PDB file of C-alpha atoms in Angstrom:
ATOM      1  CA  MET A 278    -101.778 -71.764 -26.680  1.00  0.00           C
ATOM      2  CA  ASP A 279    -104.668 -70.342 -24.724  1.00  0.00           C
ATOM      3  CA  LYS A 280    -103.183 -68.666 -21.587  1.00  0.00           C
ATOM      4  CA  PHE A 281    -106.120 -69.902 -19.547  1.00  0.00           C
ATOM      5  CA  SER A 282    -105.788 -73.522 -20.555  1.00  0.00           C
ATOM      6  CA  ILE A 283    -104.903 -76.288 -18.167  1.00  0.00           C
ATOM      7  CA  GLN A 284    -101.600 -76.829 -19.944  1.00  0.00           C
ATOM      8  CA  SER A 285    -100.715 -73.190 -19.488  1.00  0.00           C
ATOM      9  CA  LEU A 286    -101.386 -73.557 -15.803  1.00  0.00           C
ATOM     10  CA  ILE A 287     -99.140 -76.642 -15.619  1.00  0.00           C
ATOM     11  CA  ASP A 288     -96.356 -74.961 -17.584  1.00  0.00           C
ATOM     12  CA  GLU A 289     -96.459 -71.798 -15.316  1.00  0.00           C
ATOM     13  CA  THR A 290     -96.609 -73.555 -12.000  1.00  0.00           C
ATOM     14  CA  ALA A 291     -94.873 -76.895 -12.392  1.00  0.00           C
ATOM     15  CA  GLN A 292     -91.957 -77.798 -10.187  1.00  0.00           C
ATOM     16  CA  LYS A 293     -88.489 -76.901 -11.458  1.00  0.00           C
ATOM     17  CA  GLU A 294     -86.813 -80.229 -12.224  1.00  0.00           C
ATOM     18  CA  GLU A 295     -83.419 -78.686 -12.907  1.00  0.00           C
ATOM     19  CA  LYS A 296     -83.122 -77.590  -9.321  1.00  0.00           C
ATOM     20  CA  ASN A 297     -81.678 -80.270  -7.009  1.00  0.00           C
ATOM     21  CA  GLY A 298     -79.890 -78.606  -4.197  1.00  0.00           C
ATOM     22  CA  LEU A 299     -80.854 -79.585  -0.651  1.00  0.00           C
ATOM     23  CA  PHE A 300     -82.838 -76.416  -0.175  1.00  0.00           C
ATOM     24  CA  GLU A 301     -84.495 -74.765  -3.189  1.00  0.00           C
ATOM     25  CA  LEU A 302     -87.167 -72.093  -3.509  1.00  0.00           C
ATOM     26  CA  GLU A 303     -89.932 -73.311  -5.954  1.00  0.00           C
ATOM     27  CA  ASN A 304     -91.545 -69.893  -5.508  1.00  0.00           C
ATOM     28  CA  PRO A 305     -91.360 -67.166  -2.824  1.00  0.00           C
ATOM     29  CA  TYR A 306     -93.752 -69.165  -0.627  1.00  0.00           C
ATOM     30  CA  THR A 307     -92.801 -72.771  -1.154  1.00  0.00           C
ATOM     31  CA  LEU A 308     -89.540 -74.541  -0.145  1.00  0.00           C
ATOM     32  CA  GLU A 309     -88.365 -77.689  -1.828  1.00  0.00           C
ATOM     33  CA  ILE A 310     -86.114 -79.974   0.117  1.00  0.00           C
ATOM     34  CA  ASN A 311     -84.290 -82.514  -1.881  1.00  0.00           C
ATOM     35  CA  LEU A 312     -83.271 -85.427   0.364  1.00  0.00           C
ATOM     36  CA  LYS A 313     -80.665 -88.004  -0.661  1.00  0.00           C
ATOM     37  CA  ASN A 314     -80.372 -90.184   2.477  1.00  0.00           C
ATOM     38  CA  GLN A 315     -80.222 -87.018   4.523  1.00  0.00           C
ATOM     39  CA  ARG A 316     -82.036 -85.565   7.447  1.00  0.00           C
ATOM     40  CA  VAL A 317     -83.374 -82.053   8.007  1.00  0.00           C
ATOM     41  CA  MET A 318     -85.349 -80.296  10.642  1.00  0.00           C
ATOM     42  CA  MET A 319     -88.597 -78.549   9.600  1.00  0.00           C
ATOM     43  CA  LYS A 320     -91.438 -76.845  11.328  1.00  0.00           C
ATOM     44  CA  LYS A 321     -94.276 -79.114  12.471  1.00  0.00           C
ATOM     45  CA  GLY A 322     -97.123 -78.896  10.104  1.00  0.00           C
ATOM     46  CA  ALA A 323     -95.157 -77.154   7.352  1.00  0.00           C
ATOM     47  CA  MET A 324     -95.120 -80.112   4.975  1.00  0.00           C
ATOM     48  CA  VAL A 325     -97.611 -79.543   2.208  1.00  0.00           C
ATOM     49  CA  ALA A 326     -96.501 -82.399  -0.136  1.00  0.00           C
ATOM     50  CA  TYR A 327     -93.726 -84.948  -0.672  1.00  0.00           C
ATOM     51  CA  ALA A 328     -92.657 -87.580  -3.126  1.00  0.00           C
ATOM     52  CA  GLY A 329     -90.357 -90.614  -2.442  1.00  0.00           C
ATOM     53  CA  ASP A 330     -89.441 -92.594   0.532  1.00  0.00           C
ATOM     54  CA  VAL A 331     -89.562 -89.989   3.342  1.00  0.00           C
ATOM     55  CA  LYS A 332     -90.249 -90.462   6.954  1.00  0.00           C
ATOM     56  CA  PHE A 333     -91.259 -87.734   9.368  1.00  0.00           C
ATOM     57  CA  GLU A 334     -90.785 -87.705  13.153  1.00  0.00           C
ATOM     58  CA  ARG A 335     -91.943 -85.061  15.465  1.00  0.00           C
ATOM     59  CA  GLU A 336     -89.472 -83.459  17.877  1.00  0.00           C
ATOM     60  CA  GLY A 337     -90.538 -80.755  20.360  1.00  0.00           C
ATOM     61  CA  LEU A 338     -88.470 -77.575  20.300  1.00  0.00           C
ATOM     62  CA  LEU A 339     -89.167 -77.268  23.983  1.00  0.00           C
ATOM     63  CA  SER A 340     -87.889 -80.790  24.682  1.00  0.00           C
ATOM     64  CA  LYS A 341     -84.336 -79.517  24.908  1.00  0.00           C
ATOM     65  CA  GLY A 342     -84.188 -78.773  28.582  1.00  0.00           C
ATOM     66  CA  LEU A 343     -86.760 -76.023  29.320  1.00  0.00           C
ATOM     67  CA  GLY A 344     -89.080 -78.151  31.390  1.00  0.00           C
ATOM     68  CA  ASN A 345     -92.564 -79.488  31.175  1.00  0.00           C
ATOM     69  CA  ILE A 346     -94.116 -76.465  32.745  1.00  0.00           C
ATOM     70  CA  LEU A 347     -93.120 -74.280  29.860  1.00  0.00           C
ATOM     71  CA  LYS A 348     -94.521 -76.752  27.205  1.00  0.00           C
ATOM     72  CA  LYS A 349     -98.010 -75.995  28.726  1.00  0.00           C
ATOM     73  CA  ALA A 350     -97.555 -72.301  28.430  1.00  0.00           C
ATOM     74  CA  VAL A 351     -96.925 -72.145  24.735  1.00  0.00           C
ATOM     75  CA  SER A 352     -99.105 -73.190  21.762  1.00  0.00           C
ATOM     76  CA  GLY A 353     -98.834 -72.844  18.048  1.00  0.00           C
ATOM     77  CA  GLU A 354     -96.811 -74.651  15.415  1.00  0.00           C
ATOM     78  CA  GLY A 355     -93.736 -72.632  16.112  1.00  0.00           C
ATOM     79  CA  THR A 356     -93.299 -74.634  19.355  1.00  0.00           C
ATOM     80  CA  SER A 357     -92.237 -77.892  17.755  1.00  0.00           C
ATOM     81  CA  MET A 358     -90.180 -79.230  14.882  1.00  0.00           C
ATOM     82  CA  MET A 359     -90.080 -82.477  13.018  1.00  0.00           C
ATOM     83  CA  LYS A 360     -87.359 -84.561  11.387  1.00  0.00           C
ATOM     84  CA  ALA A 361     -87.654 -85.397   7.703  1.00  0.00           C
ATOM     85  CA  GLU A 362     -85.270 -88.102   6.377  1.00  0.00           C
ATOM     86  CA  GLY A 363     -84.943 -90.502   3.547  1.00  0.00           C
ATOM     87  CA  ILE A 364     -84.806 -90.154  -0.236  1.00  0.00           C
ATOM     88  CA  GLY A 365     -87.259 -87.796  -2.002  1.00  0.00           C
ATOM     89  CA  ARG A 366     -88.559 -84.322  -2.284  1.00  0.00           C
ATOM     90  CA  VAL A 367     -90.439 -82.484   0.517  1.00  0.00           C
ATOM     91  CA  TYR A 368     -92.334 -79.347  -0.058  1.00  0.00           C
ATOM     92  CA  ALA A 369     -92.787 -76.870   2.871  1.00  0.00           C
ATOM     93  CA  ALA A 370     -94.758 -73.696   3.376  1.00  0.00           C
ATOM     94  CA  ASP A 371     -96.191 -71.703   6.301  1.00  0.00           C
ATOM     95  CA  ASN A 372     -99.506 -69.977   5.880  1.00  0.00           C
ATOM     96  CA  GLY A 373     -98.494 -68.123   2.686  1.00  0.00           C
ATOM     97  CA  LYS A 374     -95.492 -66.370   4.410  1.00  0.00           C
ATOM     98  CA  ARG A 375     -92.494 -65.515   2.260  1.00  0.00           C
ATOM     99  CA  ILE A 376     -89.520 -67.776   2.680  1.00  0.00           C
ATOM    100  CA  ARG A 377     -85.826 -66.575   2.775  1.00  0.00           C
ATOM    101  CA  LEU A 378     -82.939 -68.981   2.516  1.00  0.00           C
ATOM    102  CA  LEU A 379     -79.767 -68.206   4.377  1.00  0.00           C
ATOM    103  CA  HIS A 380     -76.473 -70.108   4.413  1.00  0.00           C
ATOM    104  CA  LEU A 381     -74.556 -69.879   7.625  1.00  0.00           C
ATOM    105  CA  GLU A 382     -70.762 -70.095   7.403  1.00  0.00           C
ATOM    106  CA  ASN A 383     -69.763 -70.819  11.032  1.00  0.00           C
ATOM    107  CA  GLU A 384     -72.154 -68.104  11.943  1.00  0.00           C
ATOM    108  CA  SER A 385     -75.042 -67.511  14.383  1.00  0.00           C
ATOM    109  CA  ILE A 386     -78.497 -66.018  13.986  1.00  0.00           C
ATOM    110  CA  ASN A 387     -81.355 -65.618  16.394  1.00  0.00           C
ATOM    111  CA  VAL A 388     -84.883 -66.220  15.013  1.00  0.00           C
ATOM    112  CA  ASN A 389     -88.282 -65.819  16.517  1.00  0.00           C
ATOM    113  CA  GLY A 390     -89.395 -69.415  17.180  1.00  0.00           C
ATOM    114  CA  ASN A 391     -92.467 -69.115  15.018  1.00  0.00           C
ATOM    115  CA  ASP A 392     -90.450 -68.047  12.008  1.00  0.00           C
ATOM    116  CA  VAL A 393     -88.065 -70.991  11.689  1.00  0.00           C
ATOM    117  CA  LEU A 394     -89.323 -73.041   8.782  1.00  0.00           C
ATOM    118  CA  ALA A 395     -86.408 -75.485   8.182  1.00  0.00           C
ATOM    119  CA  HIS A 396     -82.731 -76.031   8.735  1.00  0.00           C
ATOM    120  CA  GLU A 397     -80.000 -78.698   8.052  1.00  0.00           C
ATOM    121  CA  GLU A 398     -79.402 -81.171  10.788  1.00  0.00           C
ATOM    122  CA  ALA A 399     -75.813 -79.873  10.906  1.00  0.00           C
ATOM    123  CA  VAL A 400     -77.014 -76.475  12.148  1.00  0.00           C
ATOM    124  CA  ALA A 401     -77.265 -76.417  15.924  1.00  0.00           C
ATOM    125  CA  SER A 402     -80.437 -75.011  17.564  1.00  0.00           C
ATOM    126  CA  ASN A 403     -80.665 -73.722  21.027  1.00  0.00           C
ATOM    127  CA  ILE A 404     -83.899 -72.369  22.602  1.00  0.00           C
ATOM    128  CA  LYS A 405     -83.692 -69.263  24.728  1.00  0.00           C
ATOM    129  CA  LEU A 406     -86.406 -67.679  26.768  1.00  0.00           C
ATOM    130  CA  MET A 407     -87.063 -63.962  27.072  1.00  0.00           C
ATOM    131  CA  LYS A 408     -85.992 -62.758  30.578  1.00  0.00           C
ATOM    132  CA  SER A 409     -89.196 -60.828  31.310  1.00  0.00           C
ATOM    133  CA  VAL A 410     -92.826 -61.812  31.631  1.00  0.00           C
ATOM    134  CA  ALA A 411     -93.420 -58.926  29.288  1.00  0.00           C
ATOM    135  CA  GLY A 412     -91.915 -61.012  26.537  1.00  0.00           C
ATOM    136  CA  VAL A 413     -94.630 -63.630  27.050  1.00  0.00           C
ATOM    137  CA  MET A 414     -97.422 -61.038  26.953  1.00  0.00           C
ATOM    138  CA  GLY A 415     -95.860 -59.337  23.928  1.00  0.00           C
ATOM    139  CA  GLY A 416     -95.793 -62.663  22.032  1.00  0.00           C
ATOM    140  CA  GLY A 417     -91.998 -63.166  22.024  1.00  0.00           C
ATOM    141  CA  LEU A 418     -91.783 -65.958  24.559  1.00  0.00           C
ATOM    142  CA  PHE A 419     -88.914 -67.878  22.963  1.00  0.00           C
ATOM    143  CA  GLN A 420     -86.201 -67.415  20.395  1.00  0.00           C
ATOM    144  CA  VAL A 421     -84.157 -70.025  18.520  1.00  0.00           C
ATOM    145  CA  ASN A 422     -80.383 -69.553  18.145  1.00  0.00           C
ATOM    146  CA  LEU A 423     -79.180 -71.259  14.976  1.00  0.00           C
ATOM    147  CA  SER A 424     -75.387 -71.656  14.619  1.00  0.00           C
ATOM    148  CA  GLY A 425     -72.803 -73.482  12.580  1.00  0.00           C
ATOM    149  CA  THR A 426     -72.567 -74.090   8.893  1.00  0.00           C
ATOM    150  CA  GLY A 427     -75.486 -75.003   6.697  1.00  0.00           C
ATOM    151  CA  TYR A 428     -78.745 -73.781   5.189  1.00  0.00           C
ATOM    152  CA  ILE A 429     -81.722 -72.429   7.155  1.00  0.00           C
ATOM    153  CA  ALA A 430     -85.101 -71.181   5.950  1.00  0.00           C
ATOM    154  CA  VAL A 431     -86.947 -68.409   7.817  1.00  0.00           C
ATOM    155  CA  THR A 432     -90.369 -66.982   7.030  1.00  0.00           C
ATOM    156  CA  THR A 433     -91.879 -63.480   7.053  1.00  0.00           C
ATOM    157  CA  HIS A 434     -95.196 -61.923   6.442  1.00  0.00           C
ATOM    158  CA  GLY A 435     -94.515 -59.660   3.455  1.00  0.00           C
ATOM    159  CA  THR A 436     -91.165 -58.209   2.514  1.00  0.00           C
ATOM    160  CA  PRO A 437     -88.783 -57.937   5.515  1.00  0.00           C
ATOM    161  CA  LEU A 438     -86.753 -54.850   6.499  1.00  0.00           C
ATOM    162  CA  THR A 439     -83.324 -55.066   8.096  1.00  0.00           C
ATOM    163  CA  LEU A 440     -82.388 -52.353  10.615  1.00  0.00           C
ATOM    164  CA  LEU A 441     -78.791 -51.758  11.602  1.00  0.00           C
ATOM    165  CA  VAL A 442     -77.987 -51.533  15.357  1.00  0.00           C
ATOM    166  CA  LYS A 443     -75.050 -49.310  16.089  1.00  0.00           C
ATOM    167  CA  PRO A 444     -73.234 -48.603  19.427  1.00  0.00           C
ATOM    168  CA  GLY A 445     -75.082 -45.938  21.323  1.00  0.00           C
ATOM    169  CA  GLN A 446     -77.981 -46.083  18.896  1.00  0.00           C
ATOM    170  CA  PRO A 447     -80.457 -48.783  20.180  1.00  0.00           C
ATOM    171  CA  VAL A 448     -83.312 -50.023  18.055  1.00  0.00           C
ATOM    172  CA  PHE A 449     -86.715 -50.802  19.486  1.00  0.00           C
ATOM    173  CA  THR A 450     -89.081 -53.231  17.780  1.00  0.00           C
ATOM    174  CA  ASP A 451     -92.590 -54.662  18.309  1.00  0.00           C
ATOM    175  CA  PRO A 452     -92.088 -58.260  19.462  1.00  0.00           C
ATOM    176  CA  ASN A 453     -94.929 -59.415  17.157  1.00  0.00           C
ATOM    177  CA  ALA A 454     -93.175 -57.860  14.151  1.00  0.00           C
ATOM    178  CA  THR A 455     -89.639 -59.026  14.995  1.00  0.00           C
ATOM    179  CA  VAL A 456     -88.258 -61.942  12.828  1.00  0.00           C
ATOM    180  CA  ALA A 457     -84.550 -62.314  13.480  1.00  0.00           C
ATOM    181  CA  TRP A 458     -81.455 -60.636  14.732  1.00  0.00           C
ATOM    182  CA  SER A 459     -77.683 -61.089  14.577  1.00  0.00           C
ATOM    183  CA  GLY A 460     -76.258 -63.772  16.866  1.00  0.00           C
ATOM    184  CA  ASN A 461     -74.211 -61.337  18.943  1.00  0.00           C
ATOM    185  CA  LEU A 462     -77.211 -59.298  20.084  1.00  0.00           C
ATOM    186  CA  THR A 463     -79.381 -60.077  23.136  1.00  0.00           C
ATOM    187  CA  PRO A 464     -82.594 -58.139  23.343  1.00  0.00           C
ATOM    188  CA  SER A 465     -84.082 -56.721  26.470  1.00  0.00           C
ATOM    189  CA  ILE A 466     -87.718 -55.955  27.082  1.00  0.00           C
ATOM    190  CA  LYS A 467     -88.790 -52.305  27.495  1.00  0.00           C
ATOM    191  CA  THR A 468     -92.128 -51.609  29.106  1.00  0.00           C
ATOM    192  CA  ASP A 469     -93.993 -48.469  28.271  1.00  0.00           C
ATOM    193  CA  ILE A 470     -96.782 -48.122  30.732  1.00  0.00           C
ATOM    194  CA  SER A 471     -98.060 -44.762  29.389  1.00  0.00           C
ATOM    195  CA  LEU A 472     -98.575 -46.227  25.862  1.00  0.00           C
ATOM    196  CA  LYS A 473    -100.326 -49.189  27.373  1.00  0.00           C
ATOM    197  CA  THR A 474    -102.649 -46.904  29.335  1.00  0.00           C
ATOM    198  CA  LEU A 475    -103.457 -44.762  26.257  1.00  0.00           C
ATOM    199  CA  ILE A 476    -103.929 -47.566  23.821  1.00  0.00           C
ATOM    200  CA  GLY A 477    -105.248 -50.252  26.276  1.00  0.00           C
ATOM    201  CA  ARG A 478    -103.551 -52.997  24.383  1.00  0.00           C
ATOM    202  CA  GLY A 479    -100.989 -55.477  25.555  1.00  0.00           C
ATOM    203  CA  SER A 480     -99.007 -55.674  22.369  1.00  0.00           C
ATOM    204  CA  GLY A 481     -95.899 -54.232  20.806  1.00  0.00           C
ATOM    205  CA  GLU A 482     -96.985 -50.651  21.559  1.00  0.00           C
ATOM    206  CA  SER A 483     -96.661 -51.289  25.307  1.00  0.00           C
ATOM    207  CA  PHE A 484     -93.851 -53.914  25.194  1.00  0.00           C
ATOM    208  CA  GLN A 485     -90.840 -53.400  22.950  1.00  0.00           C
ATOM    209  CA  MET A 486     -87.642 -55.315  22.303  1.00  0.00           C
ATOM    210  CA  LYS A 487     -84.617 -53.218  22.813  1.00  0.00           C
ATOM    211  CA  PHE A 488     -81.491 -54.031  20.779  1.00  0.00           C
ATOM    212  CA  GLU A 489     -78.102 -52.499  21.808  1.00  0.00           C
ATOM    213  CA  GLY A 490     -74.648 -53.059  20.418  1.00  0.00           C
ATOM    214  CA  ASP A 491     -73.378 -53.605  16.869  1.00  0.00           C
ATOM    215  CA  GLY A 492     -75.533 -55.829  14.622  1.00  0.00           C
ATOM    216  CA  TRP A 493     -78.863 -55.935  12.849  1.00  0.00           C
ATOM    217  CA  VAL A 494     -82.496 -56.861  13.424  1.00  0.00           C
ATOM    218  CA  ILE A 495     -85.064 -58.008  10.831  1.00  0.00           C
ATOM    219  CA  ILE A 496     -88.657 -56.921  11.081  1.00  0.00           C
ATOM    220  CA  GLN A 497     -91.760 -57.679   9.001  1.00  0.00           C
ATOM    221  CA  PRO A 498     -94.645 -55.369   8.030  1.00  0.00           C
ATOM    222  CA  TYR A 499     -97.089 -57.425  10.046  1.00  0.00           C
ATOM    223  CA  GLU A 500     -97.838 -57.964  13.800  1.00  0.00           C
ATOM    224  CA  GLU A 501     -98.104 -61.700  14.176  1.00  0.00           C
ATOM    225  CA  SER A 502    -100.517 -63.027  16.820  1.00  0.00           C
ATOM    226  CA  TYR A 503     -99.499 -65.673  19.249  1.00  0.00           C
ATOM    227  CA  VAL A 504    -101.761 -67.746  21.450  1.00  0.00           C
ATOM    228  CA  VAL A 505    -100.907 -68.586  25.010  1.00  0.00           C
ATOM    229  CA  ARG A 506    -102.962 -71.246  26.617  1.00  0.00           C
ATOM    230  CA  GLU A 507    -103.126 -72.949  29.979  1.00  0.00           C
TER     231      GLU A 507
END
């Protein structure tokens, strides 16, 4: 068969029928969610296709007690989620970012709000604000704590790198490149005025996230841009 024929394209890229778990990776960039009278939470705007009897309902991430004033301060698809429920298949993706599936076993993980693609309804989500205005300027305005038992899907630009955090050996990261960190760690914001003065840029070079304790932090080889509007 000609490798450039339409049939070759179909054979190479067709969905994998044999996979029927709730969360399955069709490829590194596309998540398949197999719903059987179930409900999952997924990032608003992440649905790229679906088949079957599936309903979608928007739910704001910031609707869980942070106040209306904060809703006006943040924009971007990472600020809200939607429910998908019914019977069928849903395909989710996020701007060509790589997807990593994780199964929590009564565990907790903190994820940059923009990098949460989907999670089972049984997994509890709790929104937390960075404690410093520098966090807003650096792009890391809010984080999502996911806890419990169930599958979650997070996204990264490129292949992620996990850094170990050990007592007495803090790790500093660019907020725009920070994806996730262990549930027992709480980052603080470090401001480096001299770097800001030299570089003249209000980004990760002048604002860093400082992780202390015993855990890990995941970074990506990319500084993601965040938009803050009035």
